[in-house]
Short mmCIF file of C-alpha atoms in Angstrom, two decimals:
data_model
loop_
_atom_site.label_atom_id
_atom_site.label_comp_id
_atom_site.label_asym_id
_atom_site.label_seq_id
_atom_site.Cartn_x
_atom_site.Cartn_y
_atom_site.Cartn_z
CA MET A 21 0.00 0.00 0.00
CA ILE A 22 2.82 2.31 1.02
CA PHE A 23 4.62 1.58 -2.20
CA VAL A 24 1.51 2.18 -4.24
CA LEU A 25 0.99 5.48 -2.45
CA SER A 26 4.66 6.34 -2.95
CA GLY A 27 4.30 5.49 -6.60
CA ASN A 28 1.37 7.89 -6.94
CA TYR A 29 3.25 10.63 -5.05
CA LEU A 30 6.33 10.14 -7.23
CA GLY A 31 4.11 10.29 -10.26
CA ARG A 32 2.68 13.62 -9.14
CA LEU A 33 6.17 15.04 -8.50
CA ILE A 34 7.32 14.01 -11.93
CA ASP A 35 4.13 15.50 -13.41
CA LYS A 36 4.96 18.79 -11.75
CA ARG A 37 8.49 18.71 -13.12
CA ILE A 38 7.19 18.00 -16.62
CA GLU A 39 4.65 20.81 -16.32
CA THR A 40 7.35 23.23 -15.20
CA LEU A 41 9.70 22.20 -17.99
CA ASN A 42 6.94 22.59 -20.58
CA SER A 43 6.10 26.01 -19.16
CA ALA A 44 9.78 26.92 -19.43
CA VAL A 45 9.71 25.97 -23.11
CA LEU A 46 6.62 28.13 -23.67
CA LEU A 47 8.26 30.98 -21.77
CA ILE A 48 11.36 30.81 -23.95
CA LYS A 49 9.24 30.72 -27.11
CA GLU A 50 7.23 33.72 -25.95
CA ILE A 51 10.38 35.71 -25.14
CA LYS A 52 11.72 34.79 -28.57
CA THR A 53 8.55 35.99 -30.34
CA ARG A 54 8.44 39.25 -28.45
CA ILE A 55 12.11 39.99 -29.01
CA ASN A 56 11.78 39.30 -32.72
CA TYR A 57 8.66 41.37 -33.23
CA GLN A 58 8.86 44.06 -30.59
CA LYS A 59 12.63 44.57 -30.15
CA ILE A 60 11.99 46.24 -26.79
CA SER A 61 14.11 45.94 -23.65
CA LEU A 62 14.44 42.50 -22.12
CA TYR A 63 13.21 43.70 -18.73
CA GLU A 64 9.99 45.02 -20.24
CA ILE A 65 9.41 41.70 -21.96
CA ILE A 66 10.12 39.66 -18.84
CA ASN A 67 7.92 41.83 -16.64
CA ASP A 68 5.09 41.74 -19.19
CA ILE A 69 5.18 37.99 -19.63
CA LEU A 70 5.58 37.09 -15.97
CA SER A 71 2.60 39.20 -14.98
CA GLU A 72 0.38 36.72 -16.82
CA GLY A 73 -1.07 33.53 -15.33
CA PRO A 74 0.60 30.66 -17.25
CA TYR A 75 4.11 31.55 -16.03
CA ARG A 76 3.49 32.04 -12.33
CA GLN A 77 6.18 29.45 -11.49
CA PHE A 78 8.70 31.91 -12.89
CA SER A 79 7.42 35.04 -11.15
CA GLU A 80 10.59 35.17 -9.02
CA LEU A 81 12.52 36.02 -12.22
CA LYS A 82 11.04 39.53 -12.09
CA LYS A 83 13.66 40.26 -9.41
CA THR A 84 16.43 39.92 -12.01
CA GLU A 85 16.28 43.64 -12.78
CA LEU A 86 16.58 44.44 -9.09
CA TYR A 87 19.74 42.37 -8.67
CA VAL A 88 21.23 43.81 -11.85
CA SER A 89 20.71 47.34 -10.53
CA ASP A 90 22.68 46.26 -7.45
CA GLY A 91 25.59 45.44 -9.72
CA MET A 92 25.21 41.74 -10.46
CA SER A 93 25.44 40.57 -14.03
CA PHE A 94 22.21 39.53 -15.72
CA SER A 95 23.07 35.83 -15.81
CA ASP A 96 24.09 35.81 -12.14
CA SER A 97 20.91 37.64 -11.19
CA TRP A 98 18.78 35.21 -13.19
CA SER A 99 20.57 32.25 -11.56
CA LYS A 100 19.97 33.70 -8.13
CA CYS A 101 16.26 34.10 -8.89
CA VAL A 102 16.05 30.50 -10.11
CA ASP A 103 17.70 29.30 -6.89
CA GLU A 104 15.45 31.42 -4.70
CA SER A 105 12.22 30.40 -6.40
CA ALA A 106 10.13 28.01 -4.29
CA GLU A 107 8.14 26.89 -7.33
CA LEU A 108 11.26 25.89 -9.21
CA ARG A 109 12.58 23.72 -6.36
CA VAL A 110 10.50 20.92 -7.82
CA LEU A 111 13.12 20.71 -10.60
CA LYS A 112 16.29 18.69 -10.23
CA ASN A 113 19.71 20.36 -10.23
CA ASP A 114 20.48 19.54 -13.84
CA GLU A 115 17.11 20.93 -14.95
CA ARG A 116 17.65 24.16 -13.01
CA ALA A 117 21.15 24.35 -14.45
CA LEU A 118 19.63 24.38 -17.95
CA LEU A 119 17.40 27.32 -17.02
CA LYS A 120 20.38 29.16 -15.56
CA SER A 121 22.67 28.61 -18.52
CA PHE A 122 19.94 29.85 -20.90
CA ALA A 123 20.35 33.30 -19.33
CA LYS A 124 24.09 33.50 -20.10
CA GLN A 125 23.40 34.52 -23.69
CA LEU A 126 20.05 36.19 -23.10
CA GLY A 127 20.15 39.78 -24.30
CA ALA A 128 23.91 39.66 -24.82
CA SER A 129 24.08 39.26 -28.59
CA ASP A 130 22.43 40.24 -31.85
CA MET A 131 19.12 38.85 -33.08
CA GLU A 132 20.68 35.87 -34.81
CA GLY A 133 22.59 34.92 -31.67
CA GLN A 134 19.45 35.34 -29.60
CA ASN A 135 17.39 33.09 -31.87
CA GLU A 136 20.09 30.40 -31.79
CA ASN A 137 20.09 30.57 -28.01
CA PHE A 138 16.30 30.28 -27.87
CA ASP A 139 16.21 27.35 -30.29
CA THR A 140 18.98 25.51 -28.46
CA TYR A 141 17.37 25.73 -25.06
CA THR A 142 13.86 25.11 -26.35
CA GLU A 143 15.15 21.84 -27.78
CA LEU A 144 17.19 20.86 -24.72
CA ILE A 145 14.40 21.52 -22.25
CA SER A 146 11.77 19.85 -24.48
CA GLN A 147 13.93 16.74 -24.68
CA LYS A 148 14.32 16.74 -20.92
CA ALA A 149 10.54 16.91 -20.53
CA LYS A 150 10.01 14.05 -23.05
CA LEU A 151 12.52 11.80 -21.31
CA LEU A 152 10.88 12.54 -18.02
CA GLU A 153 7.47 11.69 -19.49
CA LYS A 154 8.76 8.28 -20.60
CA ASP A 155 10.54 7.75 -17.35
CA ARG A 156 7.43 8.65 -15.37
CA LEU A 157 5.38 5.75 -16.67
CA ASN A 158 8.17 3.29 -15.92
CA ARG A 159 8.76 4.55 -12.42
CA VAL A 160 5.12 4.65 -11.44
CA LYS A 161 4.60 1.17 -12.89
CA LEU A 162 7.66 -0.06 -10.98
CA CYS A 163 6.45 1.39 -7.69
CA ASN A 164 2.96 0.03 -8.19
CA SER A 165 4.34 -3.41 -9.14
CA ILE A 166 6.61 -3.55 -6.10
CA GLY A 167 3.73 -2.45 -3.94
CA LEU A 168 1.43 -5.12 -5.35
CA LEU A 169 4.08 -7.82 -5.00
CA LEU A 170 4.81 -6.92 -1.41
CA GLY A 171 1.12 -6.78 -0.69
CA ILE A 172 0.56 -10.27 -2.10
CA THR A 173 3.62 -11.64 -0.28
CA THR A 174 2.42 -10.20 3.04
CA PHE A 175 -1.01 -11.69 2.48
CA ILE A 176 0.43 -15.13 1.74
CA LEU A 177 2.78 -15.02 4.75
CA PHE A 178 0.19 -14.02 7.30
CA TYR A 179 -2.87 -15.66 5.95
CA MET B 24 23.70 76.66 -13.98
CA ASN B 25 26.20 74.00 -14.75
CA ALA B 26 24.64 70.52 -14.70
CA GLY B 27 27.92 69.18 -13.30
CA LYS B 28 30.33 66.53 -14.49
CA SER B 29 30.07 64.53 -11.28
CA THR B 30 26.39 63.93 -12.05
CA ALA B 31 27.34 62.82 -15.55
CA PHE B 32 29.87 60.43 -14.03
CA ASN B 33 27.23 58.98 -11.73
CA ASP B 34 25.00 58.47 -14.79
CA ILE B 35 27.40 55.90 -16.19
CA ILE B 36 28.70 54.16 -13.07
CA TYR B 37 26.05 51.43 -13.44
CA LEU B 38 27.87 50.26 -16.56
CA PHE B 39 30.71 48.73 -14.61
CA PRO B 40 30.64 45.25 -13.08
CA ILE B 41 30.93 45.14 -9.29
CA LYS B 42 34.67 44.53 -9.19
CA TYR B 43 35.35 47.84 -11.01
CA LYS B 44 32.68 49.91 -9.29
CA ASN B 45 34.80 50.74 -6.26
CA LEU B 46 37.71 51.66 -8.48
CA PHE B 47 35.61 54.28 -10.24
CA PHE B 48 33.61 55.38 -7.20
CA SER B 49 36.82 56.17 -5.36
CA ILE B 50 38.10 58.61 -7.98
CA ASN B 51 38.47 62.10 -6.52
CA GLU B 52 35.36 64.24 -7.09
CA ASP B 53 37.37 67.05 -8.70
CA VAL B 54 38.89 64.57 -11.12
CA LYS B 55 35.45 63.11 -11.88
CA ARG B 56 34.24 66.57 -12.89
CA GLU B 57 37.12 66.91 -15.35
CA ILE B 58 36.72 63.51 -17.03
CA ARG B 59 35.68 63.77 -20.67
CA GLU B 60 36.19 60.22 -21.77
CA ILE B 61 36.84 56.81 -20.29
CA ARG B 62 38.55 54.48 -22.73
CA ILE B 63 38.41 50.80 -21.95
CA ARG B 64 40.32 48.27 -24.02
CA SER B 65 40.41 44.52 -23.58
CA SER B 66 43.33 43.46 -21.36
CA LYS B 67 44.81 46.97 -21.40
CA PRO B 68 44.94 49.68 -18.72
CA ILE B 69 41.96 51.99 -18.34
CA VAL B 70 42.58 55.40 -19.91
CA ILE B 71 40.94 58.54 -18.55
CA VAL B 72 40.84 61.62 -20.79
CA THR B 73 40.65 65.08 -19.25
CA ALA B 74 41.51 68.57 -20.51
CA LYS B 75 45.15 67.78 -19.74
CA GLY B 76 45.15 64.72 -21.99
CA SER B 77 45.15 60.95 -21.47
CA ALA B 78 46.18 59.31 -18.22
CA PHE B 79 45.90 55.80 -16.78
CA LEU B 80 43.77 54.81 -13.82
CA ASN B 81 45.75 52.98 -11.16
CA SER B 82 44.45 50.60 -8.51
CA ALA B 83 44.31 53.46 -5.98
CA SER B 84 41.76 55.22 -8.25
CA ARG B 85 44.26 57.93 -9.11
CA LEU B 86 45.38 59.15 -12.48
CA THR B 87 48.94 58.38 -13.49
CA TYR B 88 51.01 59.08 -16.58
CA ILE B 89 53.28 56.12 -15.87
CA LEU B 90 52.53 52.95 -17.76
CA SER B 91 53.20 49.81 -15.72
CA ASP B 92 52.11 46.18 -15.45
CA SER B 93 50.42 46.80 -12.13
CA LEU B 94 47.68 49.00 -13.63
CA PRO B 95 44.22 47.41 -13.49
CA THR B 96 42.90 46.06 -16.78
CA VAL B 97 39.48 44.99 -18.00
CA SER B 98 39.02 41.47 -19.34
CA GLU B 99 37.22 40.64 -22.58
CA ASN B 100 34.28 39.18 -20.67
CA ASP B 101 33.95 42.28 -18.52
CA LEU B 102 34.07 44.45 -21.62
CA LYS B 103 31.24 42.39 -23.06
CA GLU B 104 29.38 42.86 -19.78
CA ILE B 105 29.81 46.65 -20.03
CA VAL B 106 28.33 46.65 -23.53
CA SER B 107 25.45 44.43 -22.38
CA ARG B 108 24.73 46.76 -19.46
CA ALA B 109 24.87 49.79 -21.74
CA CYS B 110 22.16 48.13 -23.83
CA SER B 111 20.16 47.16 -20.71
CA TYR B 112 20.86 43.55 -21.67
CA SER B 113 19.01 44.08 -24.93
CA VAL B 114 21.92 44.19 -27.37
CA TYR B 115 19.57 43.05 -30.17
CA SER B 116 17.55 46.27 -29.82
CA HIS B 117 20.68 48.43 -30.16
CA GLN B 118 22.18 46.40 -33.00
CA GLU B 119 21.69 49.05 -35.66
CA ASN B 120 23.61 51.62 -33.62
CA ILE B 121 26.29 49.12 -32.65
CA ASN B 122 26.79 48.36 -36.36
CA ARG B 123 27.44 52.08 -36.83
CA GLY B 124 29.89 52.03 -33.95
CA PHE B 125 28.05 53.58 -31.05
CA ILE B 126 25.54 53.12 -28.27
CA SER B 127 23.56 56.09 -26.99
CA LEU B 128 22.99 56.33 -23.25
CA GLU B 129 20.48 58.31 -21.24
CA GLY B 130 21.69 61.83 -20.66
CA GLY B 131 23.24 62.20 -24.11
CA HIS B 132 26.38 60.22 -23.24
CA ARG B 133 27.72 58.03 -25.96
CA ILE B 134 29.77 54.87 -26.08
CA GLY B 135 31.94 54.33 -29.13
CA VAL B 136 32.31 50.61 -29.87
CA CYS B 137 35.27 48.89 -31.59
CA GLY B 138 35.19 45.32 -32.74
CA THR B 139 35.17 43.07 -35.76
CA ALA B 140 32.52 43.86 -38.33
CA VAL B 141 30.49 41.01 -39.79
CA LYS B 142 29.55 41.94 -43.33
CA GLU B 143 26.82 40.68 -45.60
CA ASN B 144 26.53 42.01 -49.16
CA GLY B 145 28.92 44.79 -48.24
CA LYS B 146 26.81 45.94 -45.29
CA THR B 147 27.75 45.55 -41.62
CA VAL B 148 25.14 43.31 -40.05
CA SER B 149 26.80 42.65 -36.74
CA VAL B 150 29.86 43.42 -34.63
CA LYS B 151 31.66 40.66 -32.82
CA ASN B 152 34.75 40.41 -30.58
CA ILE B 153 34.31 43.87 -29.11
CA SER B 154 37.81 44.96 -28.20
CA ALA B 155 37.34 48.51 -26.93
CA VAL B 156 34.76 51.04 -25.84
CA ASN B 157 35.06 54.79 -25.45
CA ILE B 158 32.60 56.35 -23.00
CA ARG B 159 32.13 60.01 -23.89
CA PHE B 160 30.45 62.27 -21.38
CA SER B 161 27.84 64.74 -22.39
CA LYS B 162 27.07 67.79 -20.30
CA GLU B 163 24.89 70.85 -20.23
CA ILE B 164 26.65 74.12 -19.58
CA PHE B 165 24.17 76.96 -19.53
CA GLY B 166 25.66 80.14 -20.88
CA CYS B 167 28.51 78.58 -22.83
CA ALA B 168 26.90 79.74 -26.09
CA ASP B 169 26.34 83.36 -25.00
CA LYS B 170 28.97 84.80 -27.31
CA LEU B 171 27.98 82.51 -30.16
CA PHE B 172 24.34 83.44 -29.67
CA ALA B 173 25.18 87.10 -30.04
CA THR B 174 27.05 86.27 -33.28
CA VAL B 175 24.37 84.04 -34.80
CA PHE B 176 21.36 86.09 -33.77
CA ASP B 177 22.53 89.69 -34.07
CA SER B 178 19.35 90.77 -35.89
CA LYS B 179 17.91 87.53 -37.18
CA PRO B 180 19.21 83.96 -37.31
CA HIS B 181 22.17 83.60 -39.68
CA ASN B 182 23.34 80.37 -41.27
CA THR B 183 26.39 79.40 -39.23
CA ILE B 184 28.99 76.64 -39.16
CA VAL B 185 30.36 75.77 -35.71
CA ALA B 186 33.64 73.94 -36.19
CA GLY B 187 36.38 72.46 -34.07
CA PRO B 188 38.46 69.36 -33.46
CA PRO B 189 37.12 66.47 -31.38
CA LEU B 190 36.48 67.37 -27.74
CA SER B 191 36.22 71.08 -28.49
CA GLY B 192 32.68 71.28 -27.08
CA LYS B 193 30.76 71.69 -30.34
CA THR B 194 27.79 69.64 -29.20
CA THR B 195 27.69 71.26 -25.76
CA VAL B 196 27.75 74.74 -27.28
CA LEU B 197 25.14 73.77 -29.88
CA ARG B 198 22.90 72.47 -27.13
CA ASP B 199 23.03 75.74 -25.23
CA LEU B 200 22.50 77.71 -28.44
CA ILE B 201 19.33 75.74 -29.17
CA ARG B 202 18.09 76.32 -25.63
CA GLN B 203 18.68 80.06 -25.89
CA ALA B 204 17.05 80.37 -29.33
CA SER B 205 14.03 78.33 -28.30
CA SER B 206 13.65 80.13 -24.97
CA GLY B 207 13.39 83.59 -26.50
CA TYR B 208 16.75 84.99 -25.42
CA SER B 209 16.75 87.28 -28.44
CA GLY B 210 13.19 88.41 -27.83
CA THR B 211 11.68 85.79 -30.14
CA TYR B 212 10.79 82.20 -29.35
CA TYR B 213 12.33 80.70 -32.46
CA LYS B 214 10.85 77.42 -33.71
CA CYS B 215 13.84 75.13 -33.52
CA ALA B 216 14.21 71.73 -35.12
CA VAL B 217 17.12 69.53 -34.07
CA LEU B 218 18.51 66.78 -36.31
CA ASP B 219 19.82 64.45 -33.64
CA GLU B 220 20.93 61.33 -35.47
CA ARG B 221 22.61 59.74 -32.48
CA GLY B 222 20.58 61.18 -29.63
CA GLU B 223 23.62 63.11 -28.41
CA ILE B 224 22.24 66.63 -28.56
CA SER B 225 18.95 65.92 -26.84
CA GLY B 226 20.20 63.14 -24.56
CA GLY B 227 17.51 60.91 -26.03
CA GLY B 228 16.83 57.70 -24.18
CA SER B 229 13.95 55.44 -23.28
CA SER B 230 12.56 58.06 -20.90
CA GLY B 231 12.61 60.75 -23.58
CA ASN B 232 14.98 63.67 -24.12
CA THR B 233 16.86 64.53 -20.95
CA CYS B 234 18.72 67.67 -22.03
CA ARG B 235 17.01 71.01 -21.79
CA LEU B 236 16.60 72.39 -25.29
CA GLY B 237 13.94 75.01 -24.67
CA PRO B 238 10.13 75.03 -24.93
CA ASN B 239 9.89 75.55 -28.70
CA THR B 240 12.16 72.77 -29.93
CA ASP B 241 11.35 69.65 -31.92
CA VAL B 242 13.85 66.83 -31.99
CA LEU B 243 14.21 64.28 -34.79
CA THR B 244 16.22 61.41 -33.33
CA GLY B 245 17.66 58.53 -35.30
CA TYR B 246 16.80 59.83 -38.77
CA GLY B 247 19.40 60.20 -41.48
CA LYS B 248 20.19 63.89 -42.04
CA ALA B 249 18.72 64.14 -45.53
CA GLU B 250 15.49 62.49 -44.45
CA ALA B 251 15.30 64.57 -41.28
CA ILE B 252 15.77 67.85 -43.16
CA GLU B 253 12.97 66.95 -45.54
CA ILE B 254 10.63 66.03 -42.69
CA ALA B 255 11.52 69.12 -40.68
CA VAL B 256 11.08 71.54 -43.57
CA ARG B 257 7.84 69.98 -44.81
CA THR B 258 6.08 69.29 -41.54
CA LEU B 259 7.60 71.36 -38.72
CA SER B 260 7.95 74.80 -40.38
CA PRO B 261 11.06 75.58 -38.34
CA ASP B 262 12.75 78.96 -38.13
CA ILE B 263 16.10 77.32 -37.52
CA ILE B 264 17.39 73.78 -38.00
CA PHE B 265 20.32 72.68 -35.85
CA SER B 266 22.43 69.75 -36.92
CA ASP B 267 25.46 68.01 -35.51
CA GLU B 268 28.43 66.76 -37.55
CA ILE B 269 27.76 67.48 -41.16
CA ALA B 270 29.83 64.91 -43.00
CA ASP B 271 29.26 64.76 -46.75
CA GLU B 272 28.15 66.65 -49.83
CA LYS B 273 24.76 65.00 -49.94
CA GLU B 274 23.96 66.44 -46.53
CA ALA B 275 25.29 69.83 -47.63
CA GLU B 276 22.97 69.76 -50.65
CA GLU B 277 19.99 68.99 -48.47
CA ILE B 278 20.94 71.87 -46.20
CA LEU B 279 21.07 74.24 -49.17
CA ASN B 280 17.66 72.98 -50.28
CA GLY B 281 16.37 73.73 -46.81
CA ILE B 282 17.87 77.22 -46.85
CA MET B 283 16.11 77.92 -50.13
CA CYS B 284 12.86 77.05 -48.37
CA GLY B 285 13.49 79.93 -45.98
CA VAL B 286 14.96 78.01 -43.05
CA SER B 287 18.17 79.03 -41.28
CA PHE B 288 20.74 76.40 -40.39
CA VAL B 289 23.34 76.07 -37.67
CA VAL B 290 25.57 73.06 -38.25
CA THR B 291 28.71 71.66 -36.66
CA ALA B 292 31.73 70.22 -38.44
CA HIS B 293 35.03 68.62 -37.51
CA CYS B 294 38.26 70.46 -38.30
CA THR B 295 41.39 71.74 -36.58
CA ASP B 296 41.41 75.19 -38.20
CA PHE B 297 39.61 77.35 -40.74
CA ASN B 298 41.78 76.33 -43.69
CA GLU B 299 41.18 72.68 -43.05
CA LEU B 300 37.47 73.39 -42.66
CA CYS B 301 37.33 75.06 -46.08
CA GLU B 302 39.09 72.12 -47.72
CA ARG B 303 36.29 69.75 -46.79
CA PRO B 304 34.07 69.21 -49.86
CA CYS B 305 30.80 69.54 -47.94
CA ILE B 306 31.89 72.78 -46.26
CA LYS B 307 33.26 74.11 -49.54
CA LEU B 308 29.82 73.63 -51.03
CA LEU B 309 28.17 75.53 -48.19
CA LYS B 310 30.75 78.32 -48.22
CA GLU B 311 30.60 78.82 -51.98
CA SER B 312 26.81 78.96 -51.95
CA GLY B 313 27.13 82.30 -50.21
CA TYR B 314 24.29 81.51 -47.84
CA PHE B 315 26.43 80.89 -44.79
CA MET B 316 27.31 84.07 -42.90
CA ASN B 317 29.60 82.77 -40.19
CA ALA B 318 32.08 80.03 -39.49
CA VAL B 319 32.98 79.78 -35.82
CA VAL B 320 36.02 77.76 -34.71
CA LEU B 321 36.13 76.58 -31.10
CA GLY B 322 39.19 76.07 -28.91
CA THR B 323 40.37 72.87 -27.21
CA GLY B 324 42.22 71.82 -24.10
CA GLU B 325 41.73 74.43 -21.41
CA ASN B 326 39.84 76.60 -23.89
CA VAL B 327 37.29 73.96 -24.74
CA GLY B 328 33.95 75.39 -25.85
CA LYS B 329 35.32 78.91 -26.20
CA ILE B 330 35.27 80.74 -29.50
CA LYS B 331 38.74 80.90 -30.97
CA ASN B 332 37.89 82.70 -34.21
CA ILE B 333 34.82 83.87 -36.08
CA TYR B 334 35.06 84.06 -39.85
CA ARG B 335 32.51 86.17 -41.69
CA LEU B 336 31.80 84.25 -44.86
CA GLY B 337 29.22 86.62 -46.41
CA ARG B 338 27.83 86.53 -49.93
CA GLY B 339 29.56 86.92 -53.30
CA LYS B 340 33.00 86.09 -54.60
CA ASN B 341 34.35 89.61 -54.19
CA GLU B 342 33.64 89.90 -50.51
CA LYS B 343 36.78 89.15 -48.56
CA ASN B 344 36.72 86.87 -45.61
CA ARG B 345 37.09 88.91 -42.46
CA TYR B 346 37.84 87.27 -39.17
CA TYR B 347 37.84 88.20 -35.55
CA ASP B 348 40.56 86.78 -33.36
CA PHE B 349 39.37 85.97 -29.85
CA SER B 350 42.64 84.39 -28.73
CA ASP B 351 43.30 87.51 -26.61
CA ASP B 352 40.36 86.41 -24.42
CA PHE B 353 42.27 83.21 -23.56
CA ARG B 354 45.36 85.22 -22.52
CA PHE B 355 43.23 87.46 -20.33
CA GLU B 356 41.59 84.52 -18.60
CA ARG B 357 44.90 82.75 -18.06
CA GLU B 358 46.35 85.87 -16.42
CA LEU B 359 43.28 86.28 -14.27
CA LEU B 360 43.51 82.67 -13.09
CA ARG B 361 47.22 83.14 -12.33
CA LYS B 362 46.40 86.18 -10.18
CA ILE B 363 43.65 84.32 -8.32
CA ASN B 364 45.90 81.31 -7.66
#
């Protein structure tokens, strides 16, 4: 029973990670579109986007501008916001590292460089989410199977 | 009256990464007020330009004329960071200006950018491997154009060329002249149009124009000169058009077209002296048209922004060029300063 419950809980955690990664991909695509069509300042774009509902997990990133004004570089500020975000703690270290390294080139090059950066990280994070999706089924099945097996074994032993 | 160099210095301090901030913050306030340029080159010492010339910044935040290995340098990555900060981390939105070699900052300050041009079909589409930046300070000095104003506006606005070498204060003087003309200093609130291709005259930035150019001034920022003249003449009905850095004959032709529409022009041009000024094809065109009354040459160094000579250009081939030598003013001021000190 415990294993079955653990399996369900693990499944929910993985679901949350997948949801966050997919939201990150959508966020990157939206930033890309706005930069290409609006060519306005990055801070304006980030503040605009993060004020909307679908990206609430990334709302902590609005503080990037604040840390930059204190003297930190943009990528360091972004990394700090990712680390401080409670919603993003659901992600593993390697997944957070992807989000952080995306910011290294953000706003620091011409349009072509920006689009390459967006495409690279859209692909990397999407692949992460797909692998996780596949992995999720296997892990939940495994937990449920172990739980069932243990349950049957216990029943046989005591009854 | 004087907006103050120290304020200008504080305008740009945000450009520097944390590790250099203290170095610049700790510069003596009097020195900060005198700084005209900060030149930063990858892996080379930081050069500070004042009226006395170029000096290096040492690790004690003092200026030194001695080159040594112990002078602080800026790495390539930090230089890239400075450029990113100057663009508010939106380099893509400043790409057009970067391709032309500059970034405009709030307050009219300008950063000159050196790097490797990436060309496509003969046109620069990008700049990579930025190797150096030159931060030029802009400032407002109210009253610096008093003498020039009296020359240009003795009865009505006259077409005038304001010339001088780099760092002679042409833009600063032009700025004050615009303010005075627009603010009715001659008894008339002249309708002034400013062709501000790089946002230097008006201090154009995301929060609008930050320099005070008077209540009756329209600013065309970012337009090419020819285009801007056409727009100004057709839609703004200006009394006077002010333009910075006239560079080629095409611009000179557009200016003459504008003059024939009844508009007066005050333009600036680079040169070291009057003879060199007259050799420039675009200036030759303006001079020979007979429409330009005055050519004013500004001083440099300790006489920055001060009129060195005024040349009356006048109309017609037979009229001789007469000039007024103001260099005696410099001698008088130097003697006065010596007495005070």
